[in-house]
Short mmCIF file of C-alpha atoms in Angstrom, two decimals:
data_model
loop_
_atom_site.label_atom_id
_atom_site.label_comp_id
_atom_site.label_asym_id
_atom_site.label_seq_id
_atom_site.Cartn_x
_atom_site.Cartn_y
_atom_site.Cartn_z
CA MET G 1 3.07 -16.28 45.95
CA ILE G 2 6.87 -16.74 45.73
CA ALA G 3 6.11 -18.16 42.17
CA HIS G 4 4.02 -15.14 41.30
CA ASP G 5 7.04 -12.71 42.10
CA HIS G 6 9.16 -15.07 40.19
CA ASP G 7 7.17 -14.67 37.38
CA SER G 8 7.14 -11.02 37.50
CA ALA G 9 10.94 -10.37 37.99
CA SER G 10 11.22 -13.15 34.84
CA THR G 11 8.57 -10.71 33.13
CA ALA G 12 10.26 -7.64 34.26
CA SER G 13 13.78 -8.56 33.20
CA GLN G 14 12.39 -8.36 29.34
CA ILE G 15 12.03 -4.64 29.53
CA GLY G 16 15.21 -4.13 27.60
CA ALA G 17 13.75 -6.40 24.72
CA TYR G 18 10.58 -4.71 25.08
CA ALA G 19 12.25 -1.28 24.66
CA LEU G 20 14.22 -2.86 21.26
CA GLY G 21 10.73 -4.14 19.92
CA ALA G 22 12.03 -7.74 19.93
CA LEU G 23 9.20 -9.20 22.37
CA ASP G 24 6.48 -11.93 21.10
CA LEU G 25 3.26 -11.11 21.43
CA GLU G 26 2.75 -13.26 24.71
CA ASP G 27 5.65 -11.96 26.73
CA ARG G 28 4.99 -8.47 25.46
CA LEU G 29 1.06 -8.62 26.28
CA ALA G 30 2.18 -9.89 29.92
CA LEU G 31 4.98 -7.18 30.17
CA GLU G 32 2.51 -4.26 29.25
CA ALA G 33 0.33 -5.69 32.11
CA LEU G 34 2.79 -5.33 34.38
CA LEU G 35 3.92 -2.07 33.02
CA GLU G 36 0.20 -0.85 34.33
CA ARG G 37 1.09 -0.84 38.01
CA SER G 38 4.61 -0.22 38.23
CA PRO G 39 5.72 3.26 38.10
CA GLU G 40 9.66 1.91 38.68
CA LEU G 41 9.15 -0.28 35.47
CA GLN G 42 7.79 2.59 33.32
CA GLU G 43 10.42 4.76 34.58
CA GLU G 44 13.28 2.23 33.39
CA LEU G 45 11.50 1.51 29.94
CA ARG G 46 11.51 5.42 29.58
CA GLN G 47 15.54 5.21 29.52
CA LEU G 48 15.88 2.29 28.13
CA ARG G 49 13.79 3.91 25.18
CA GLN G 50 16.39 6.88 24.98
CA VAL G 51 18.82 4.39 24.69
CA VAL G 52 17.22 2.42 21.71
CA ALA G 53 16.43 5.95 20.56
CA LEU G 54 20.37 6.05 20.09
CA LEU G 55 20.57 3.29 17.90
CA PRO G 56 19.78 5.10 14.46
CA TYR G 57 22.57 7.03 14.92
CA ALA G 58 24.67 3.77 14.61
CA ALA G 59 23.48 3.68 11.03
CA PRO G 60 25.59 5.74 8.91
CA PRO G 61 23.35 9.03 8.37
CA ALA G 62 22.78 9.94 4.75
CA THR G 63 21.29 13.03 3.08
CA PRO G 64 18.15 11.82 1.64
CA PRO G 65 17.47 13.28 -1.86
CA ALA G 66 15.85 17.07 -2.53
CA ARG G 67 12.79 15.76 -3.76
CA VAL G 68 11.65 13.62 -0.51
CA ARG G 69 11.46 17.10 1.16
CA GLN G 70 9.71 18.58 -1.97
CA ARG G 71 7.14 15.84 -2.15
CA LEU G 72 6.43 15.84 1.44
CA PHE G 73 6.30 19.09 1.67
CA ALA G 74 3.57 19.40 -1.31
CA ARG G 75 1.85 17.01 0.32
CA ILE G 76 1.50 18.66 3.58
CA ALA G 77 0.81 22.19 1.46
CA ALA G 78 -2.17 20.17 -0.34
CA ALA G 79 -3.51 18.95 2.93
CA GLN G 80 -3.51 22.17 4.37
CA THR G 81 -5.19 23.65 1.28
CA ASP G 82 -7.52 20.56 1.47
CA ALA G 83 -8.61 21.56 5.31
CA ALA G 84 -8.63 25.26 4.05
CA SER G 85 -11.33 24.66 1.84
CA SER G 86 -13.30 22.36 3.60
CA ARG G 87 -13.60 25.16 6.52
CA ALA G 88 -14.40 27.65 3.80
CA ALA G 89 -17.33 25.57 2.44
CA PRO G 90 -20.75 27.01 3.28
CA SER G 91 -22.14 24.78 5.40
CA PRO G 92 -26.07 24.42 6.45
CA THR G 93 -25.49 25.57 10.32
CA GLY G 94 -22.35 27.81 10.00
CA ALA G 95 -24.16 30.01 7.03
CA MET G 96 -27.09 30.91 9.19
CA PRO G 97 -26.05 34.36 10.89
CA ARG G 98 -26.49 33.92 14.44
CA ARG G 99 -28.36 37.21 15.31
CA ARG G 100 -30.99 35.82 13.34
CA SER G 101 -31.67 32.50 15.58
CA GLY G 102 -33.72 34.78 17.66
CA TRP G 103 -36.34 35.54 15.24
CA LEU G 104 -36.68 31.99 14.61
CA LEU G 105 -40.25 30.80 15.45
CA PRO G 106 -40.50 28.21 17.62
CA GLY G 107 -41.98 25.88 15.26
CA LEU G 108 -38.61 26.29 12.91
CA MET G 109 -36.58 25.57 15.67
CA ALA G 110 -38.29 22.26 16.45
CA VAL G 111 -38.08 21.85 12.74
CA LEU G 112 -34.32 22.98 12.80
CA THR G 113 -33.88 20.63 15.98
CA ALA G 114 -35.10 17.64 14.62
CA LEU G 115 -33.11 18.30 11.33
CA VAL G 116 -29.82 18.42 13.57
CA ILE G 117 -30.54 15.27 15.29
CA ALA G 118 -31.41 13.43 12.13
CA LEU G 119 -28.45 14.66 11.31
CA SER G 120 -26.27 13.56 13.85
CA VAL G 121 -27.89 10.13 13.60
CA ALA G 122 -27.14 9.95 10.34
CA THR G 123 -23.73 10.80 10.98
CA LEU G 124 -23.45 7.89 13.22
CA SER G 125 -24.83 5.76 10.83
CA LEU G 126 -22.44 6.90 8.49
CA ASN G 127 -19.74 6.47 10.69
CA ALA G 128 -20.69 2.90 11.67
CA GLY G 129 -21.33 2.49 7.69
CA ILE G 130 -17.80 3.60 6.93
CA ALA G 131 -16.38 1.31 9.83
CA GLN G 132 -18.24 -1.34 8.36
CA LEU G 133 -16.88 -0.68 4.79
CA ASP G 134 -13.57 -0.72 6.57
CA ARG G 135 -13.72 -3.69 7.96
CA THR G 136 -15.29 -5.33 4.81
CA ASN G 137 -12.17 -3.87 3.00
CA ARG G 138 -9.73 -5.49 5.44
CA GLU G 139 -11.26 -8.61 5.13
CA LEU G 140 -11.14 -8.28 1.12
CA VAL G 141 -7.56 -7.38 1.14
CA ALA G 142 -6.98 -10.71 3.40
CA ASP G 143 -9.18 -12.66 0.81
CA LEU G 144 -7.41 -11.17 -2.05
CA GLU G 145 -3.87 -11.80 -0.48
CA GLN G 146 -5.30 -15.57 0.72
CA LEU G 147 -6.28 -16.23 -3.11
CA GLN G 148 -3.01 -14.50 -4.55
CA GLN G 149 -1.24 -17.37 -2.25
CA THR G 150 -3.70 -19.73 -3.67
CA LEU G 151 -2.79 -19.10 -7.15
CA ALA G 152 0.84 -18.61 -6.63
CA GLU G 153 0.64 -22.06 -5.13
CA ALA G 154 -1.53 -23.23 -7.76
CA GLU G 155 1.03 -22.46 -10.10
CA ALA G 156 3.80 -23.85 -8.80
CA ARG G 157 1.89 -26.91 -8.29
CA GLN G 158 1.25 -26.66 -12.41
CA GLU G 159 5.02 -25.89 -12.97
CA ARG G 160 5.64 -29.52 -10.95
CA LEU G 161 2.99 -31.48 -12.94
CA ALA G 162 4.05 -29.67 -15.87
CA ALA G 163 7.58 -31.11 -15.38
CA GLN G 164 6.41 -34.26 -14.44
CA LEU G 165 4.62 -34.76 -17.33
CA ALA G 166 7.43 -33.59 -19.54
CA ALA G 167 9.59 -36.32 -17.52
CA GLY G 168 7.20 -39.31 -18.52
CA GLN G 169 6.88 -38.40 -21.72
CA GLU G 170 10.15 -38.62 -21.68
CA GLN G 171 10.32 -41.26 -20.03
CA LEU G 172 7.22 -43.15 -22.71
CA GLU G 173 9.28 -42.19 -25.42
CA SER G 174 12.42 -44.06 -24.24
CA LEU G 175 10.28 -47.00 -23.55
CA ALA G 176 8.95 -46.69 -27.10
CA THR G 177 12.13 -46.89 -28.61
CA ARG G 178 13.17 -49.82 -26.55
CA LEU G 179 9.60 -51.25 -27.35
CA ALA G 180 10.39 -50.86 -31.39
CA ALA G 181 14.04 -52.48 -30.97
CA SER G 182 12.70 -55.44 -29.26
CA GLU G 183 10.24 -55.60 -31.62
CA GLU G 184 12.55 -55.59 -34.48
CA ARG G 185 14.82 -57.90 -32.28
CA VAL G 186 11.50 -60.54 -31.96
CA ALA G 187 11.00 -60.13 -35.83
CA ARG G 188 14.52 -61.22 -36.40
CA LEU G 189 14.57 -64.22 -34.33
CA THR G 190 10.99 -64.89 -35.73
CA ALA G 191 12.70 -64.69 -39.25
CA ASP G 192 15.63 -66.68 -37.91
CA LEU G 193 13.79 -69.67 -36.41
CA ALA G 194 11.51 -70.00 -39.78
CA ARG G 195 14.35 -70.10 -41.35
CA ASP G 196 15.93 -72.72 -38.82
CA ASP G 197 12.51 -74.60 -38.84
CA TYR G 198 12.55 -74.82 -42.72
CA VAL G 199 16.36 -75.88 -43.16
CA ILE G 200 15.51 -78.38 -40.38
CA SER G 201 12.46 -79.59 -42.26
CA PHE G 202 14.38 -79.63 -45.56
CA ILE G 203 17.40 -81.90 -44.29
CA SER G 204 15.39 -84.34 -42.55
CA ALA G 205 12.51 -84.69 -45.34
CA PRO G 206 12.64 -88.45 -47.20
CA GLY G 207 14.57 -88.65 -50.31
CA VAL G 208 17.34 -85.96 -49.68
CA ALA G 209 20.48 -86.52 -50.95
CA THR G 210 23.85 -85.08 -49.24
CA ARG G 211 26.93 -84.18 -50.79
CA GLN G 212 30.46 -83.43 -49.15
CA LEU G 213 32.22 -80.29 -49.29
CA ARG G 214 35.95 -80.48 -48.15
CA SER G 215 39.02 -78.29 -47.49
CA ALA G 216 40.50 -77.16 -50.74
CA ARG G 217 43.59 -76.28 -48.41
CA SER G 218 46.01 -77.87 -46.37
CA GLY G 219 45.71 -76.98 -42.88
CA VAL G 220 42.05 -75.62 -42.92
CA VAL G 221 39.74 -78.38 -41.07
CA ALA G 222 36.70 -76.82 -42.65
CA GLN G 223 33.92 -78.70 -44.23
CA GLY G 224 30.40 -78.66 -45.65
CA GLU G 225 27.60 -80.84 -46.26
CA MET G 226 24.90 -80.40 -48.81
CA TYR G 227 21.11 -81.18 -48.45
CA MET G 228 19.46 -81.91 -52.21
CA TYR G 229 17.11 -83.39 -53.92
CA PRO G 230 17.39 -84.45 -57.42
CA GLY G 231 15.31 -82.59 -59.77
CA HIS G 232 15.00 -79.67 -57.62
CA SER G 233 16.82 -76.07 -57.79
CA SER G 234 16.94 -75.57 -53.43
CA ALA G 235 19.67 -76.80 -51.44
CA VAL G 236 21.04 -76.58 -48.02
CA VAL G 237 24.57 -76.60 -47.14
CA ILE G 238 26.03 -76.68 -43.68
CA PHE G 239 29.45 -75.67 -42.99
CA SER G 240 31.94 -76.33 -39.44
CA GLY G 241 35.31 -75.14 -39.18
CA LEU G 242 35.43 -72.43 -41.34
CA PRO G 243 38.47 -70.07 -40.52
CA PRO G 244 37.62 -66.38 -39.51
CA LEU G 245 37.49 -63.79 -41.86
CA ALA G 246 39.33 -60.47 -42.47
CA PRO G 247 36.84 -57.49 -42.32
CA GLY G 248 35.40 -56.67 -45.10
CA GLN G 249 35.77 -60.46 -46.43
CA VAL G 250 32.56 -62.95 -46.92
CA TYR G 251 32.27 -66.21 -48.36
CA GLN G 252 30.68 -67.03 -51.28
CA PHE G 253 28.96 -70.36 -52.55
CA TRP G 254 29.22 -71.19 -56.30
CA PHE G 255 28.06 -74.10 -58.65
CA ALA G 256 30.11 -74.84 -61.31
CA ASP G 257 29.29 -77.05 -64.81
CA GLU G 258 31.27 -77.26 -68.16
CA ALA G 259 30.02 -73.66 -69.00
CA GLY G 260 32.05 -72.28 -66.35
CA GLN G 261 30.60 -70.99 -62.90
CA VAL G 262 27.31 -69.42 -61.58
CA ALA G 263 27.61 -67.10 -58.76
CA GLY G 264 25.97 -68.08 -55.70
CA LYS G 265 24.81 -66.30 -52.15
CA THR G 266 27.51 -65.03 -49.74
CA PHE G 267 27.22 -65.70 -46.19
CA GLU G 268 29.27 -65.30 -43.08
CA ALA G 269 29.97 -68.09 -40.08
CA ASP G 270 29.49 -67.61 -36.48
CA PRO G 271 32.59 -67.09 -34.21
CA THR G 272 33.05 -70.64 -33.85
CA GLY G 273 32.72 -71.40 -37.82
CA ILE G 274 29.50 -72.96 -38.27
CA GLY G 275 27.21 -71.58 -41.06
CA TYR G 276 24.61 -72.44 -43.30
CA ILE G 277 22.59 -71.05 -46.64
CA ILE G 278 19.88 -71.92 -48.29
CA VAL G 279 20.71 -71.86 -52.02
CA GLU G 280 18.93 -71.35 -55.02
CA ALA G 281 20.36 -72.86 -58.17
CA PRO G 282 19.57 -71.40 -61.77
CA ARG G 283 18.39 -74.90 -62.54
CA GLU G 284 18.17 -78.40 -60.82
CA VAL G 285 21.08 -79.02 -58.68
CA ASN G 286 22.35 -81.71 -60.01
CA ALA G 287 22.25 -80.67 -63.33
CA PHE G 288 25.78 -78.90 -62.05
CA ARG G 289 28.64 -81.27 -61.89
CA GLU G 290 30.38 -79.37 -58.78
CA VAL G 291 30.31 -76.62 -56.09
CA MET G 292 32.93 -74.76 -54.14
CA VAL G 293 32.96 -71.81 -51.36
CA THR G 294 35.92 -68.75 -51.91
CA VAL G 295 36.57 -65.96 -50.08
CA GLU G 296 35.60 -62.71 -51.60
CA PRO G 297 35.43 -59.18 -50.94
CA SER G 298 31.98 -57.95 -49.21
CA GLY G 299 28.84 -57.83 -51.57
CA GLY G 300 30.06 -60.76 -53.39
CA SER G 301 31.86 -61.30 -57.12
CA ALA G 302 30.81 -62.28 -60.13
CA THR G 303 33.89 -64.30 -60.76
CA PRO G 304 35.32 -66.63 -58.19
CA SER G 305 39.04 -65.90 -56.82
CA GLN G 306 41.57 -68.09 -56.40
CA ASN G 307 40.88 -68.41 -52.51
CA VAL G 308 39.18 -71.32 -52.78
CA ILE G 309 38.14 -72.67 -48.99
CA LEU G 310 35.68 -75.74 -49.80
CA GLU G 311 35.03 -77.88 -52.74
CA GLY G 312 32.99 -81.01 -53.73
CA ALA G 313 31.22 -82.95 -56.32
CA LEU G 314 27.94 -83.46 -57.09
CA MET F 1 11.38 23.53 -1.17
CA ALA F 2 13.62 25.97 0.27
CA VAL F 3 13.14 28.03 3.74
CA SER F 4 14.46 30.98 5.03
CA PRO F 5 15.12 31.51 8.55
CA ASP F 6 12.26 33.20 10.31
CA PRO F 7 12.59 35.45 12.70
CA ASP F 8 9.78 34.18 14.81
CA ILE F 9 11.42 30.18 15.14
CA GLU F 10 15.01 29.36 15.50
CA GLY F 11 14.96 25.87 14.49
CA GLU F 12 18.13 25.17 15.33
CA VAL F 13 17.96 26.33 19.10
CA LEU F 14 14.53 25.34 19.95
CA SER F 15 14.09 22.07 21.55
CA ASP F 16 12.12 18.96 19.89
CA GLU F 17 9.45 19.59 22.11
CA SER F 18 8.72 23.24 21.25
CA LEU F 19 8.77 22.51 17.52
CA ILE F 20 6.39 19.64 17.77
CA ALA F 21 4.05 21.60 19.73
CA ARG F 22 4.33 24.25 16.69
CA VAL F 23 3.84 21.71 13.83
CA ALA F 24 0.80 20.37 16.37
CA ALA F 25 -0.69 23.44 15.23
CA GLY F 26 0.02 23.77 11.74
CA ASP F 27 3.02 25.43 11.63
CA THR F 28 5.05 24.08 8.33
CA ARG F 29 8.10 25.78 9.22
CA ALA F 30 8.62 23.75 12.29
CA MET F 31 8.16 20.99 10.57
CA GLU F 32 11.03 22.22 8.19
CA TYR F 33 13.13 22.57 11.16
CA LEU F 34 12.50 18.75 12.19
CA TYR F 35 13.12 17.54 8.87
CA THR F 36 16.49 19.24 8.79
CA ARG F 37 17.27 17.98 12.31
CA TYR F 38 16.26 14.59 11.78
CA ALA F 39 15.63 13.23 7.97
CA ARG F 40 19.29 12.00 7.79
CA VAL F 41 19.17 9.56 10.51
CA VAL F 42 15.92 8.30 9.37
CA TYR F 43 17.11 8.04 6.03
CA GLY F 44 20.39 6.11 7.18
CA LEU F 45 18.49 4.02 9.41
CA ALA F 46 15.84 3.31 6.70
CA LEU F 47 18.80 2.33 4.19
CA LYS F 48 20.57 0.39 6.97
CA ILE F 49 17.28 -1.65 7.13
CA LEU F 50 16.04 -2.15 3.92
CA ALA F 51 19.34 -1.61 1.69
CA ASN F 52 17.08 0.02 -1.29
CA ALA F 53 17.58 3.77 -1.67
CA GLU F 54 14.10 4.11 -3.63
CA LEU F 55 11.93 2.18 -0.41
CA ALA F 56 13.98 4.33 2.40
CA GLU F 57 13.02 7.75 0.49
CA ASP F 58 9.40 6.46 1.00
CA VAL F 59 9.75 5.76 4.46
CA VAL F 60 11.38 9.11 5.18
CA GLN F 61 8.56 10.76 3.46
CA GLU F 62 6.15 8.71 5.09
CA THR F 63 7.51 9.07 8.69
CA PHE F 64 7.74 12.67 8.52
CA TRP F 65 4.15 12.82 7.32
CA ARG F 66 2.78 10.76 10.33
CA VAL F 67 4.79 13.07 12.58
CA TRP F 68 3.11 15.87 10.69
CA ASN F 69 -0.71 14.47 11.08
CA ARG F 70 -0.16 12.79 14.62
CA ALA F 71 2.06 15.84 15.87
CA ALA F 72 -1.30 16.18 18.04
CA THR F 73 -1.02 12.92 19.63
CA PHE F 74 2.75 13.56 20.67
CA GLN F 75 2.83 13.42 24.29
CA VAL F 76 4.88 17.10 25.01
CA GLY F 77 6.34 16.76 28.44
CA SER F 78 7.38 13.06 27.58
CA GLY F 79 10.72 14.14 26.59
CA ALA F 80 11.33 11.45 23.88
CA PHE F 81 10.47 12.85 20.59
CA ALA F 82 13.50 11.11 18.97
CA ALA F 83 12.28 7.72 20.49
CA TRP F 84 8.89 8.56 18.84
CA LEU F 85 10.29 9.66 15.62
CA PHE F 86 12.54 6.83 15.26
CA GLY F 87 10.16 4.28 16.35
CA ILE F 88 7.77 5.29 13.68
CA ALA F 89 10.51 5.09 11.14
CA ARG F 90 11.72 1.51 12.33
CA ASN F 91 8.13 0.15 12.46
CA LEU F 92 7.85 1.32 8.72
CA CYS F 93 10.83 -0.19 7.95
CA ILE F 94 9.96 -3.49 9.69
CA ASP F 95 6.57 -3.47 8.18
CA GLU F 96 8.40 -3.37 4.86
CA LEU F 97 10.71 -6.02 5.61
CA ARG F 98 8.41 -8.31 6.23
CA ARG F 99 6.45 -7.68 2.82
CA GLN F 100 9.42 -8.44 1.37
CA GLN F 101 10.11 -11.70 2.93
CA ALA F 102 6.57 -12.29 2.14
CA ARG F 103 6.50 -12.15 -1.08
CA PRO F 104 8.98 -13.75 -3.89
CA SER F 105 11.97 -11.34 -4.10
CA ALA F 106 12.05 -9.17 -7.51
CA PRO F 107 15.28 -7.91 -8.55
CA GLY F 108 14.88 -4.17 -6.99
CA ALA F 109 16.79 -1.49 -7.84
CA GLY F 110 18.55 -1.98 -4.36
CA SER F 111 21.03 1.09 -3.70
CA ASP F 112 21.86 1.57 -7.02
CA ALA F 113 19.22 4.07 -6.80
CA LEU F 114 21.06 6.12 -4.54
CA ALA F 115 24.21 6.63 -6.71
CA LEU F 116 22.28 7.21 -9.83
CA ASP F 117 19.48 9.97 -9.05
CA ALA F 118 20.06 11.16 -5.65
CA ILE F 119 20.54 14.68 -5.63
CA PRO F 120 21.43 15.34 -2.05
CA ASP F 121 19.33 17.64 0.17
CA PRO F 122 21.81 20.99 0.60
CA GLN F 123 19.71 22.03 3.52
CA ALA F 124 21.11 19.85 6.40
CA SER F 125 23.20 22.50 8.42
CA MET F 126 26.47 21.75 9.76
CA ASP F 127 25.04 22.01 13.49
CA GLU F 128 22.81 19.02 12.73
CA VAL F 129 25.55 17.00 11.17
CA THR F 130 28.01 17.91 14.11
CA TRP F 131 24.91 16.80 16.44
CA GLU F 132 24.47 13.42 14.39
CA ALA F 133 28.15 13.12 14.33
CA GLU F 134 28.47 13.29 18.02
CA ARG F 135 25.65 10.88 18.74
CA ARG F 136 26.91 8.77 16.44
CA ARG F 137 30.27 8.52 18.21
CA LEU F 138 28.76 7.96 21.22
CA ILE F 139 26.70 5.01 20.31
CA THR F 140 29.17 3.28 18.23
CA SER F 141 31.72 3.92 20.78
CA ALA F 142 29.18 2.12 23.52
CA LEU F 143 28.37 -0.53 21.03
CA SER F 144 32.12 -1.72 20.68
CA GLU F 145 32.25 -1.94 24.27
CA LEU F 146 29.70 -4.81 24.12
CA PRO F 147 30.76 -8.65 23.44
CA ALA F 148 30.18 -9.65 20.19
CA ASP F 149 27.05 -11.80 20.98
CA GLN F 150 25.43 -8.93 22.40
CA ARG F 151 26.15 -6.81 19.74
CA GLN F 152 24.83 -9.27 17.39
CA VAL F 153 21.41 -9.57 19.59
CA ILE F 154 21.05 -6.22 19.26
CA GLU F 155 21.54 -5.71 15.66
CA LEU F 156 19.11 -8.78 14.66
CA ALA F 157 16.68 -7.17 16.66
CA TYR F 158 16.63 -3.35 16.34
CA PHE F 159 17.80 -3.69 12.34
CA GLY F 160 16.99 -7.03 11.13
CA GLY F 161 13.37 -6.73 13.22
CA LEU F 162 13.49 -10.27 14.63
CA SER F 163 11.85 -11.31 17.92
CA GLN F 164 14.02 -12.72 20.55
CA ARG F 165 12.35 -16.12 19.35
CA GLU F 166 13.08 -15.63 15.76
CA ILE F 167 16.68 -14.52 16.87
CA ALA F 168 17.37 -17.69 18.72
CA ASP F 169 16.04 -19.97 16.03
CA ARG F 170 18.51 -18.12 13.68
CA LEU F 171 21.24 -18.37 15.69
CA ASN F 172 20.24 -21.73 16.85
CA ASN F 173 20.96 -20.48 20.47
CA PRO F 174 18.52 -21.65 23.49
CA LEU F 175 15.84 -18.66 23.80
CA GLY F 176 16.90 -18.26 27.14
CA THR F 177 20.48 -17.14 26.47
CA VAL F 178 19.10 -14.81 23.72
CA LYS F 179 16.93 -13.06 26.56
CA THR F 180 19.75 -12.91 28.28
CA ARG F 181 22.03 -11.14 26.14
CA VAL F 182 19.65 -8.76 25.39
CA ARG F 183 18.95 -7.60 28.72
CA LEU F 184 22.78 -7.67 29.79
CA ALA F 185 23.08 -5.70 26.19
CA LEU F 186 20.65 -2.93 26.68
CA GLN F 187 21.93 -2.45 30.50
CA LYS F 188 25.17 -2.27 29.48
CA LEU F 189 24.52 0.27 26.91
CA LYS F 190 22.50 2.56 29.33
CA THR F 191 25.35 2.39 31.76
CA LEU F 192 27.83 3.09 29.34
CA LEU F 193 25.88 6.00 27.90
CA GLN F 194 25.42 7.67 31.52
CA HIS F 195 28.93 7.12 32.47
CA GLN F 196 29.66 9.51 29.58
CA GLY F 197 27.58 12.14 30.97
CA ILE F 198 25.07 11.78 27.83
CA GLY F 199 21.64 12.89 28.87
CA LEU F 200 19.46 10.65 26.94
CA ASP F 201 16.47 12.86 26.47
CA ASP F 202 16.26 15.34 23.34
CA ARG F 203 17.77 18.05 22.27
#
């Protein structure tokens, strides 16, 4: 009982929020139940509603445009006209002069009574139909709103997927680029490996002859070893101790005989000064008298510079 | 639609209840007087809640249209026409506010429309404006007497259309605290207004 009184007091204390329209549904229902049996609370509500009715004055009043008044009263006038025309329209019973009803035959009266009853039933049925249509309409509106929400969600999902797809494509392109770079590197390494294999098999084959290339400059410890087969035009030369070159310079290999110098390949050494080349002489290697290595501009020269690094007799 | 004073009806001195009774009988002149008396307050209220002149105009029109149609359902004698009228207007505003919150916000005309194409209605009489100004002075003065946190809950509930629970969530305050503030605020407003000798009933 005490708990019940306490609940009632707690509910009643929310009368202000009720007047303000700020009660949640559950509290509102509880308060309305209490209001029904409490005249004091009803009076309190009446007073608080008057307080709340002053709150709109706290917003600065503003004169609405004249068109609002015009539209409103045009609407009212139109409604009045409609109402007047529906009143003026002849109706099956209203058109019948009252004084003639006494002349009607009983049979006709019965028919008319039946007609009126039938019309009443039809009206009730129509009303029920309208109510049903109204319910259906509300359901349809609710369904439509649901569909619109679903559509909006689907569109949002589609946008998210499109963004993910774009990101995926970008990632794919990045991977493809990296793959192409990797393939190029693999191809380069494979070519290097094939060349290394060739050099190893060349210099370790039976019958290979070697010639030494020595530094042509004092203070430079570079040296070279040339592997060749008498009667063949191919040779492999391995260098070590080559000094680093300035930018725009390369080493160039030369063959020489009595007729002059024949330009061979250009090459570079690694950072430790080691390098090798596979050379193809214009004729058999042992037909030349000597070889040398010079420093030349990038791309090589047709005639050797004076900057000779290595030289050797064949 | 201009209305000249009617010898049968002097709207500015007739009470709200007399006017609404005439409206219920289909008297458009009485409706004109009620419109003149309250349209400015309804429009101001709608502008404050919706912050959109176009929507506020719709609210004014729809509010008075409902008054016209439902005048017969108003219980003459309850002495609460203004409360009834403002209740209709506020409900329309809050419904619109919730509709707006439920759908993605579109860049609306906002209050610009007010400045651009509003031709003020010349029919608000000086008496009505004085009456309004007096009511406005009373309520703003009473509101200024409230502690800021109580004023805030009144503002959020009435003009923001929030329930106590929604206010508690918004302010991150316990629900009980919000309920207490609402209760104290309204009681204090009532006391302040009564102490100023103001009859809270209609004209």
